[in-house]
Coordinates of N, CA and C in Angstrom, one line a residue:
M97 N 2.3 13.8 19.5 CA 2.4 13.6 18.1 C 3.0 12.3 17.8
S98 N 2.4 11.5 16.9 CA 2.9 10.1 16.6 C 4.2 10.2 15.8
M99 N 4.9 9.1 15.7 CA 6.1 9.0 14.9 C 5.8 9.4 13.4
W100 N 4.6 8.9 12.9 CA 4.2 9.2 11.6 C 3.8 10.6 11.4
D101 N 3.1 11.2 12.3 CA 2.8 12.7 12.2 C 4.1 13.5 12.2
E102 N 5.1 13.1 13.0 CA 6.4 13.8 12.9 C 7.1 13.6 11.6
R103 N 7.0 12.4 11.1 CA 7.7 12.1 9.8 C 7.0 12.9 8.6
F104 N 5.7 13.1 8.7 CA 5.0 13.8 7.6 C 4.9 15.3 7.8
A105 N 5.4 15.8 8.9 CA 5.1 17.2 9.3 C 5.7 18.2 8.4
G106 N 6.8 17.9 7.7 CA 7.4 18.9 6.9 C 6.7 19.2 5.6
E107 N 7.2 20.2 4.8 CA 6.5 20.5 3.6 C 6.8 19.5 2.5
R108 N 7.9 18.8 2.5 CA 8.2 17.9 1.5 C 7.4 16.6 1.7
Y109 N 7.2 15.9 0.6 CA 6.6 14.6 0.6 C 7.7 13.5 0.7
V110 N 7.8 12.9 1.9 CA 9.0 12.1 2.2 C 9.1 10.8 1.3
Y111 N 8.0 10.4 0.8 CA 8.0 9.2 -0.2 C 7.6 9.7 -1.6
G112 N 7.7 11.0 -1.8 CA 7.5 11.6 -3.1 C 6.0 11.7 -3.4
T113 N 5.8 12.2 -4.6 CA 4.4 12.4 -5.1 C 4.0 11.6 -6.3
R114 N 5.0 10.8 -6.8 CA 4.7 9.9 -7.9 C 4.2 8.6 -7.3
P115 N 3.4 7.9 -8.1 CA 2.9 6.6 -7.5 C 3.9 5.5 -7.4
N116 N 3.7 4.6 -6.6 CA 4.6 3.4 -6.5 C 4.7 2.7 -7.8
A117 N 5.9 2.4 -8.2 CA 6.1 1.8 -9.6 C 5.4 0.5 -9.8
W118 N 5.3 -0.4 -8.8 CA 4.6 -1.6 -9.0 C 3.1 -1.4 -9.2
L119 N 2.5 -0.5 -8.4 CA 1.1 -0.1 -8.5 C 0.8 0.5 -9.9
A120 N 1.7 1.4 -10.4 CA 1.5 2.0 -11.7 C 1.6 0.9 -12.8
S121 N 2.4 -0.1 -12.6 CA 2.6 -1.1 -13.7 C 1.4 -2.0 -13.8
V122 N 0.7 -2.2 -12.7 CA -0.5 -3.2 -12.8 C -1.8 -2.5 -12.7
A123 N -1.9 -1.1 -12.6 CA -3.1 -0.4 -12.5 C -4.0 -0.6 -13.7
G124 N -3.5 -0.9 -14.9 CA -4.3 -1.1 -16.1 C -5.2 -2.3 -16.0
R125 N -4.9 -3.2 -15.0 CA -5.7 -4.4 -14.8 C -6.9 -4.1 -13.9
L126 N -7.0 -3.0 -13.3 CA -8.1 -2.6 -12.5 C -9.3 -2.2 -13.3
R127 N -10.5 -2.6 -12.9 CA -11.7 -2.2 -13.7 C -11.8 -0.7 -13.7
A128 N -12.2 -0.1 -14.8 CA -12.4 1.3 -14.9 C -13.4 1.8 -13.9
G129 N -13.1 2.9 -13.3 CA -14.0 3.5 -12.3 C -14.1 2.7 -11.0
S130 N -13.1 1.9 -10.7 CA -13.1 1.1 -9.5 C -13.3 1.9 -8.2
R131 N -13.9 1.2 -7.2 CA -13.9 1.8 -5.8 C -12.7 1.1 -5.1
I132 N -11.8 2.0 -4.7 CA -10.5 1.5 -4.3 C -10.2 1.9 -2.8
L133 N -9.7 1.0 -2.0 CA -9.4 1.3 -0.6 C -7.8 1.2 -0.5
S134 N -7.2 2.3 -0.1 CA -5.7 2.2 0.1 C -5.5 2.4 1.6
L135 N -4.9 1.3 2.2 CA -4.6 1.3 3.6 C -3.2 1.7 3.9
G136 N -3.0 2.5 5.0 CA -1.6 3.0 5.2 C -1.2 3.9 4.2
E137 N -2.0 4.8 3.7 CA -1.7 5.6 2.5 C -0.7 6.7 2.8
G138 N -0.6 7.2 4.0 CA 0.4 8.2 4.3 C 0.0 9.6 3.6
E139 N 0.9 10.1 2.8 CA 0.8 11.4 2.2 C 0.0 11.4 0.9
G140 N -0.4 10.3 0.4 CA -1.4 10.3 -0.6 C -0.9 10.1 -2.1
R141 N 0.3 9.8 -2.2 CA 0.9 9.7 -3.6 C 0.1 8.6 -4.4
N142 N -0.2 7.5 -3.9 CA -0.8 6.4 -4.6 C -2.3 6.7 -4.8
A143 N -3.0 7.1 -3.7 CA -4.4 7.3 -3.8 C -4.7 8.5 -4.8
V144 N -4.0 9.5 -4.7 CA -4.2 10.7 -5.6 C -4.0 10.2 -7.1
W145 N -2.9 9.5 -7.3 CA -2.7 9.0 -8.7 C -3.8 8.1 -9.2
L146 N -4.3 7.2 -8.3 CA -5.4 6.4 -8.7 C -6.7 7.2 -9.0
A147 N -6.9 8.3 -8.2 CA -8.0 9.1 -8.5 C -7.9 9.8 -9.8
Q148 N -6.6 10.2 -10.2 CA -6.4 10.8 -11.5 C -6.7 9.8 -12.7
Q149 N -6.6 8.6 -12.4 CA -7.0 7.6 -13.4 C -8.5 7.3 -13.5
G150 N -9.3 8.0 -12.7 CA -10.7 7.9 -12.8 C -11.3 7.0 -11.8
H151 N -10.6 6.5 -10.8 CA -11.1 5.6 -9.7 C -11.6 6.5 -8.6
R152 N -12.5 5.8 -7.8 CA -13.1 6.4 -6.6 C -12.3 5.9 -5.4
V153 N -11.5 6.7 -4.7 CA -10.5 6.2 -3.8 C -10.7 6.7 -2.4
E154 N -10.6 5.8 -1.4 CA -10.6 6.2 0.0 C -9.2 5.8 0.5
A155 N -8.5 6.8 1.2 CA -7.2 6.7 1.8 C -7.4 6.6 3.3
V156 N -6.9 5.5 3.9 CA -7.0 5.4 5.3 C -5.6 5.3 5.9
D157 N -5.4 6.1 7.0 CA -4.1 6.1 7.6 C -4.3 6.6 9.1
G158 N -3.3 6.3 9.9 CA -3.4 6.7 11.3 C -2.9 8.1 11.5
S159 N -2.3 8.7 10.5 CA -1.7 10.0 10.6 C -2.6 11.1 10.0
A160 N -3.2 12.0 10.8 CA -3.9 13.1 10.3 C -3.1 14.0 9.5
V161 N -1.8 14.2 9.9 CA -0.9 15.1 9.2 C -0.6 14.5 7.8
G162 N -0.4 13.2 7.6 CA -0.2 12.7 6.3 C -1.4 12.8 5.4
L163 N -2.6 12.6 6.0 CA -3.8 12.6 5.1 C -4.1 14.1 4.8
A164 N -3.8 15.1 5.6 CA -3.9 16.5 5.2 C -3.1 16.8 4.0
K165 N -1.9 16.2 4.0 CA -1.1 16.4 2.8 C -1.6 15.7 1.6
A166 N -2.2 14.6 1.8 CA -2.9 13.8 0.7 C -4.0 14.7 0.1
Q167 N -4.8 15.3 1.0 CA -5.9 16.2 0.5 C -5.3 17.4 -0.3
R168 N -4.2 17.9 0.2 CA -3.6 19.1 -0.5 C -3.1 18.6 -1.9
L169 N -2.5 17.4 -1.9 CA -2.0 16.9 -3.2 C -3.2 16.7 -4.2
A170 N -4.3 16.2 -3.6 CA -5.5 15.9 -4.5 C -6.0 17.2 -5.0
A171 N -6.0 18.3 -4.2 CA -6.5 19.6 -4.6 C -5.6 20.1 -5.7
E172 N -4.3 20.0 -5.5 CA -3.4 20.5 -6.6 C -3.6 19.7 -7.9
R173 N -3.9 18.4 -7.8 CA -4.1 17.6 -9.0 C -5.5 17.7 -9.6
G174 N -6.4 18.4 -8.8 CA -7.8 18.5 -9.3 C -8.7 17.3 -9.2
V175 N -8.4 16.5 -8.2 CA -9.2 15.2 -8.1 C -9.8 15.2 -6.7
A176 N -10.9 14.4 -6.5 CA -11.5 14.2 -5.2 C -10.9 13.0 -4.6
L177 N -10.7 13.0 -3.3 CA -10.2 11.9 -2.5 C -10.8 11.9 -1.2
A178 N -11.4 10.7 -0.8 CA -11.9 10.5 0.5 C -10.8 10.1 1.4
T179 N -10.7 10.6 2.6 CA -9.7 10.2 3.6 C -10.3 9.9 4.9
T180 N -9.8 8.9 5.6 CA -10.2 8.5 6.9 C -9.0 8.3 7.8
V181 N -9.0 9.1 8.9 CA -7.9 8.9 9.9 C -8.4 7.8 10.9
A182 N -7.6 6.7 10.9 CA -8.0 5.6 11.7 C -6.8 4.8 12.1
D183 N -6.9 4.2 13.3 CA -5.9 3.2 13.8 C -6.3 1.9 13.1
L184 N -5.3 1.4 12.4 CA -5.6 0.1 11.7 C -5.9 -1.0 12.6
A185 N -5.5 -0.9 13.9 CA -5.8 -2.0 14.8 C -7.3 -2.0 15.1
A186 N -8.0 -0.9 14.9 CA -9.5 -0.9 15.2 C -10.3 -0.7 13.9
Y187 N -9.7 -0.4 12.8 CA -10.4 -0.1 11.6 C -10.9 -1.4 10.9
R188 N -12.1 -1.5 10.5 CA -12.7 -2.6 9.8 C -13.4 -2.2 8.6
P189 N -12.8 -2.4 7.4 CA -13.6 -2.0 6.2 C -14.8 -2.9 6.0
E190 N -15.8 -2.3 5.3 CA -17.0 -3.0 5.1 C -16.8 -4.2 4.1
P191 N -17.2 -5.4 4.5 CA -17.0 -6.6 3.7 C -17.6 -6.5 2.3
K192 N -16.9 -7.1 1.4 CA -17.4 -7.2 0.0 C -17.9 -5.9 -0.6
S193 N -17.1 -4.8 -0.4 CA -17.6 -3.5 -0.8 C -16.6 -2.7 -1.7
W194 N -15.4 -3.3 -1.9 CA -14.3 -2.6 -2.6 C -13.9 -3.4 -3.8
D195 N -13.7 -2.7 -5.0 CA -13.2 -3.3 -6.2 C -11.7 -3.7 -6.1
A196 N -11.0 -2.9 -5.3 CA -9.6 -3.2 -5.1 C -9.1 -2.6 -3.8
V197 N -8.1 -3.3 -3.2 CA -7.5 -2.9 -2.0 C -6.0 -2.8 -2.3
I198 N -5.4 -1.7 -1.9 CA -4.0 -1.4 -2.1 C -3.2 -1.4 -0.8
L199 N -2.1 -2.2 -0.8 CA -1.3 -2.3 0.4 C 0.2 -2.0 0.0
I200 N 0.6 -0.8 0.1 CA 2.0 -0.5 -0.4 C 2.9 -0.1 0.8
F201 N 3.9 -1.0 1.0 CA 4.8 -0.8 2.1 C 4.1 -0.5 3.5
L202 N 3.0 -1.4 3.7 CA 2.3 -1.3 5.0 C 2.9 -2.4 5.8
H203 N 3.8 -2.1 6.7 CA 4.5 -3.0 7.5 C 4.0 -3.0 9.0
L204 N 3.5 -4.1 9.4 CA 2.8 -4.2 10.7 C 3.3 -5.4 11.5
P205 N 3.3 -5.3 12.8 CA 3.6 -6.5 13.7 C 2.7 -7.7 13.3
P206 N 3.3 -8.9 13.4 CA 2.5 -10.1 12.9 C 1.1 -10.2 13.3
P207 N 0.7 -10.1 14.6 CA -0.7 -10.3 14.9 C -1.6 -9.2 14.2
L208 N -1.1 -8.0 14.2 CA -1.9 -6.9 13.6 C -1.9 -7.1 12.1
R209 N -0.8 -7.4 11.5 CA -0.7 -7.7 10.1 C -1.7 -8.7 9.6
A210 N -1.8 -9.8 10.3 CA -2.7 -10.9 9.9 C -4.2 -10.4 10.0
A211 N -4.5 -9.6 11.0 CA -5.9 -9.1 11.2 C -6.2 -8.0 10.1
V212 N -5.2 -7.1 9.8 CA -5.5 -6.1 8.8 C -5.6 -6.8 7.4
H213 N -4.7 -7.8 7.1 CA -4.8 -8.5 5.9 C -6.1 -9.3 5.7
A214 N -6.6 -9.9 6.8 CA -7.9 -10.6 6.8 C -9.0 -9.6 6.4
G215 N -9.0 -8.4 7.1 CA -10.0 -7.4 6.8 C -9.9 -6.9 5.4
A216 N -8.7 -6.8 4.8 CA -8.5 -6.3 3.4 C -9.1 -7.4 2.5
E217 N -8.8 -8.6 2.7 CA -9.3 -9.7 1.9 C -10.9 -9.7 1.9
A218 N -11.4 -9.6 3.1 CA -12.9 -9.7 3.2 C -13.5 -8.5 2.6
A219 N -12.8 -7.3 2.5 CA -13.4 -6.1 2.0 C -13.6 -6.2 0.5
L220 N -12.9 -7.1 -0.2 CA -13.0 -7.2 -1.7 C -14.3 -7.8 -2.1
V221 N -14.9 -7.2 -3.2 CA -16.0 -7.9 -3.9 C -15.5 -9.1 -4.6
P222 N -16.3 -10.1 -4.9 CA -15.8 -11.2 -5.7 C -15.2 -10.7 -7.0
G223 N -14.0 -11.2 -7.3 CA -13.2 -10.7 -8.4 C -12.4 -9.5 -8.1
G224 N -12.6 -8.9 -7.0 CA -11.8 -7.7 -6.6 C -10.4 -7.9 -6.6
R225 N -9.6 -6.9 -6.9 CA -8.1 -7.0 -7.0 C -7.4 -6.5 -5.7
L226 N -6.3 -7.2 -5.4 CA -5.4 -6.9 -4.3 C -4.1 -6.5 -4.9
V227 N -3.5 -5.4 -4.6 CA -2.2 -5.0 -5.0 C -1.3 -4.8 -3.8
V228 N -0.2 -5.4 -3.7 CA 0.7 -5.3 -2.5 C 2.1 -5.2 -2.9
E229 N 2.9 -4.4 -2.2 CA 4.3 -4.4 -2.3 C 4.9 -4.2 -0.9
A230 N 5.9 -4.9 -0.5 CA 6.5 -4.8 0.9 C 7.9 -5.2 0.8
F231 N 8.7 -4.8 1.8 CA 10.1 -5.2 1.9 C 10.1 -6.7 2.5
T232 N 11.1 -7.4 2.0 CA 11.4 -8.7 2.5 C 12.6 -8.7 3.5
P233 N 12.8 -9.8 4.2 CA 13.9 -9.8 5.2 C 15.3 -9.4 4.6
R234 N 15.5 -9.7 3.3 CA 16.7 -9.3 2.7 C 17.0 -7.8 2.7
Q235 N 15.9 -7.0 2.9 CA 16.1 -5.6 3.0 C 17.0 -5.1 4.2
L236 N 17.1 -6.0 5.2 CA 17.9 -5.6 6.3 C 19.4 -5.4 6.0
A237 N 19.8 -6.0 4.9 CA 21.2 -5.8 4.4 C 21.3 -4.6 3.5
L238 N 20.2 -3.9 3.2 CA 20.2 -2.7 2.3 C 19.8 -1.5 3.1
S239 N 20.0 -0.3 2.4 CA 19.8 1.0 3.1 C 18.8 1.9 2.4
S240 N 17.9 1.3 1.7 CA 17.0 2.1 0.9 C 15.7 2.4 1.7
G241 N 15.5 2.0 2.9 CA 14.3 2.3 3.7 C 13.8 1.1 4.3
G242 N 12.6 1.3 5.0 CA 11.9 0.2 5.5 C 12.3 -0.1 7.0
P243 N 11.5 -1.0 7.7 CA 11.7 -1.3 9.1 C 13.0 -2.0 9.2
R244 N 13.6 -1.9 10.4 CA 14.8 -2.6 10.8 C 14.5 -3.9 11.6
Q245 N 13.3 -4.2 11.8 CA 12.9 -5.4 12.6 C 12.4 -6.5 11.6
A246 N 13.0 -7.7 11.7 CA 12.7 -8.8 10.8 C 11.3 -9.2 10.8
E247 N 10.6 -9.1 12.0 CA 9.3 -9.6 12.1 C 8.3 -8.7 11.4
L248 N 8.7 -7.5 11.0 CA 7.9 -6.5 10.2 C 8.0 -6.7 8.7
L249 N 8.8 -7.6 8.3 CA 9.1 -7.8 6.9 C 8.4 -9.0 6.3
Y250 N 8.0 -9.0 5.0 CA 7.2 -10.1 4.5 C 7.9 -10.8 3.4
E251 N 7.4 -12.0 3.2 CA 7.8 -12.9 2.1 C 6.6 -13.4 1.3
V252 N 6.9 -14.1 0.2 CA 5.8 -14.7 -0.6 C 5.0 -15.6 0.3
A253 N 5.6 -16.4 1.2 CA 4.9 -17.3 2.1 C 4.0 -16.6 3.0
T254 N 4.4 -15.4 3.5 CA 3.6 -14.6 4.4 C 2.3 -14.2 3.7
L255 N 2.4 -13.8 2.5 CA 1.2 -13.3 1.8 C 0.3 -14.5 1.4
R256 N 0.9 -15.6 1.0 CA 0.0 -16.7 0.7 C -0.8 -17.2 1.9
A257 N -0.1 -17.1 3.1 CA -0.8 -17.5 4.3 C -1.9 -16.5 4.8
D258 N -1.6 -15.2 4.6 CA -2.5 -14.2 5.1 C -3.7 -14.0 4.2
F259 N -3.6 -14.4 2.9 CA -4.7 -14.2 1.9 C -5.1 -15.5 1.3
P260 N -5.8 -16.4 2.1 CA -6.1 -17.7 1.6 C -7.1 -17.8 0.4
V261 N -7.9 -16.7 0.3 CA -8.9 -16.8 -0.8 C -8.5 -15.9 -2.0
I262 N -7.3 -15.4 -2.0 CA -6.8 -14.6 -3.1 C -6.1 -15.6 -4.1
T263 N -6.5 -15.5 -5.4 CA -5.7 -16.2 -6.4 C -4.7 -15.2 -7.0
W264 N -3.4 -15.6 -6.8 CA -2.4 -14.7 -7.2 C -2.1 -14.8 -8.7
E265 N -2.2 -13.7 -9.4 CA -1.8 -13.6 -10.8 C -0.3 -13.4 -11.0
E266 N 0.2 -12.6 -10.0 CA 1.7 -12.4 -9.9 C 2.0 -12.3 -8.4
L267 N 3.1 -13.0 -8.0 CA 3.6 -12.9 -6.7 C 5.0 -13.4 -6.7
R268 N 5.9 -12.5 -6.4 CA 7.3 -12.8 -6.4 C 8.1 -11.9 -5.6
E269 N 9.3 -12.4 -5.2 CA 10.3 -11.6 -4.5 C 11.4 -11.2 -5.5
E270 N 11.9 -10.0 -5.4 CA 12.9 -9.5 -6.3 C 13.6 -8.3 -5.8
E271 N 14.8 -8.0 -6.4 CA 15.5 -6.7 -6.0 C 15.2 -5.7 -7.1
I272 N 14.9 -4.5 -6.6 CA 14.6 -3.4 -7.6 C 15.4 -2.2 -7.2
E273 N 15.3 -1.1 -8.0 CA 15.8 0.2 -7.7 C 14.7 1.1 -7.3
L274 N 14.6 1.5 -6.0 CA 13.6 2.3 -5.5 C 14.0 3.8 -5.8
D275 N 12.9 4.6 -6.2 CA 13.1 6.0 -6.3 C 11.8 6.7 -5.9
E276 N 11.5 6.7 -4.6 CA 10.2 7.1 -4.1 C 10.5 8.1 -3.0
G277 N 10.9 9.3 -3.3 CA 11.2 10.3 -2.3 C 12.5 10.0 -1.5
P278 N 12.8 10.9 -0.6 CA 14.1 10.8 0.1 C 14.2 9.6 1.0
L279 N 13.1 9.0 1.5 CA 13.2 7.9 2.4 C 13.1 6.6 1.8
H280 N 12.8 6.5 0.5 CA 12.8 5.2 -0.3 C 13.6 5.4 -1.5
R281 N 14.9 5.2 -1.4 CA 15.8 5.4 -2.6 C 17.0 4.4 -2.5
G282 N 17.2 3.7 -3.6 CA 18.3 2.8 -3.8 C 17.9 1.4 -4.0
R283 N 18.8 0.5 -3.9 CA 18.6 -1.0 -4.1 C 17.7 -1.5 -3.0
A284 N 16.6 -2.3 -3.4 CA 15.7 -2.7 -2.4 C 15.3 -4.1 -2.7
A285 N 15.0 -4.9 -1.6 CA 14.5 -6.3 -1.7 C 13.0 -6.3 -1.3
V286 N 12.1 -6.6 -2.3 CA 10.7 -6.5 -2.1 C 10.0 -7.8 -2.5
V287 N 8.7 -7.9 -2.0 CA 7.8 -8.9 -2.5 C 6.7 -8.1 -3.2
R288 N 6.3 -8.5 -4.4 CA 5.2 -7.8 -5.1 C 4.1 -8.8 -5.5
G289 N 2.9 -8.4 -5.3 CA 1.8 -9.2 -5.6 C 0.6 -8.5 -6.2
L290 N -0.1 -9.2 -7.2 CA -1.3 -8.8 -7.7 C -2.2 -10.1 -7.8
G291 N -3.4 -10.0 -7.1 CA -4.3 -11.1 -7.1 C -5.7 -10.7 -7.1
H292 N -6.6 -11.6 -7.1 CA -8.0 -11.3 -7.1 C -8.7 -12.3 -6.2
R293 N -9.8 -11.8 -5.6 CA -10.7 -12.6 -4.7 C -11.6 -13.5 -5.6
E294 N -11.5 -14.8 -5.3 CA -12.4 -15.7 -6.1 C -13.8 -15.5 -5.7
P295 N -14.8 -15.7 -6.6 CA -16.2 -15.5 -6.3 C -16.7 -16.4 -5.2

């Protein structure tokens, strides 16, 4: 059993069942009925919420345990959700086929991060939206969650380099109060971005 399967194995949703606050705050800018890809979706809180807003969502994660809970949450909320169990090191989304890609606290080692981000960018249709939130290196001084290895943390410069054809409408680092289940709670240092792929 993987670390993530073990983390998601209990009955509780360790990152809660409410959507990420940044995603919820910018979701109104997504085109109605968008086809949305959420990478590293885990237990489904963001994908299910987006489906509740009328979007067609596919959740991809390496943990079958997490995605089973995502399907359970979708059933409880009365929405359809497509799920794909996949190792992100091997997963390649279809190019120019998604209206939006969601990357919420998806922390990966630098070579894999760059490859996954390149695939996410390529997956967007022209004008498609990218929504991202991740911890910055300043999170190492805080105790609200996230990786403890600096190389797994992102900054504005990281995202600008990884997404060269994204025009950022918003991209900033800030401190926020996290309240996302028992494993994401308290003061946090994050980078938040909303952008679109140029035609």
